[in-house]
Amino acid sequence: MSTTKAEEIGQVPEVDDNETEQEIEEEEEIKVNNYNLTDLKNACDDSIQKYFTTKEEYSQIHTHADVKLILGYLSCGFAMFGGYYGHITPFGDSKTVVIGCVIAYLILNSISFIYTFFIEKDIIFDGKKQDDNINHKIAIYTNNKRYSDIYNITFEFVGEGTTGNKINIKTSKFSISKSFGYWFDVNGVMDQERFEGTLKEGLEAAKTGKKPHNQ
């Protein structure tokens, strides 16, 4: 009786490895509309963030997002307070406060606009990690011009280490420009292995300052 139960417990359904791998591949497949440049760019941008956080193990820095969120919350706060105060207070008494809230709202939105276009720019990933007592920082900028299928990736690398009491800082940049068709087939499916290979080449070139052989 006990043997039978042990055998029953020990019976584990066999799992087809090929089916499992196929399911994973289907879940991870990236497919977009080949005729939509925005979709193509967004797919590449998302893949860059995923690659550097999972494959290269960088910790993403959220400074830019945090700054814009704070500015957004503050501007919304002034707008809501101004609207509420104007609603419960006679116009003559609330005019100064409401105008002040409107001015604050406009200033905060202007700051957010300036921050986005002059400081954050085209950055889509900002990360850091420590390796062999060396602090690495990587910033990735991407863009593609209107009506152009060329996707531009700029890698900005900063390495900080110490030699004795001396701090050594190395900064370098490397850019890659390729057509979306280099990574996407006619059906809009991304060749993720090829795209990750491009990212790996760009990162190594930014680290070492040496261009890949195919550049």
CSV table of C-alpha atoms in Angstrom, one decimal, residues 36-48:
chain,number,residue,atom,x,y,z
A,36,ASN,CA,4.7,53.0,-38.0
A,37,LEU,CA,8.0,54.7,-37.1
A,38,THR,CA,6.8,55.5,-33.6
A,39,ASP,CA,6.0,51.9,-32.8
A,40,LEU,CA,9.4,50.8,-34.2
A,41,LYS,CA,11.2,53.4,-32.0
A,42,ASN,CA,9.2,52.5,-28.9
A,43,ALA,CA,9.9,48.8,-29.4
A,44,CYS,CA,13.7,49.5,-29.6
A,45,ASP,CA,13.6,51.9,-26.7
A,46,ASP,CA,11.8,49.3,-24.5
A,47,SER,CA,14.3,46.6,-25.6
A,48,ILE,CA,17.2,48.8,-24.6
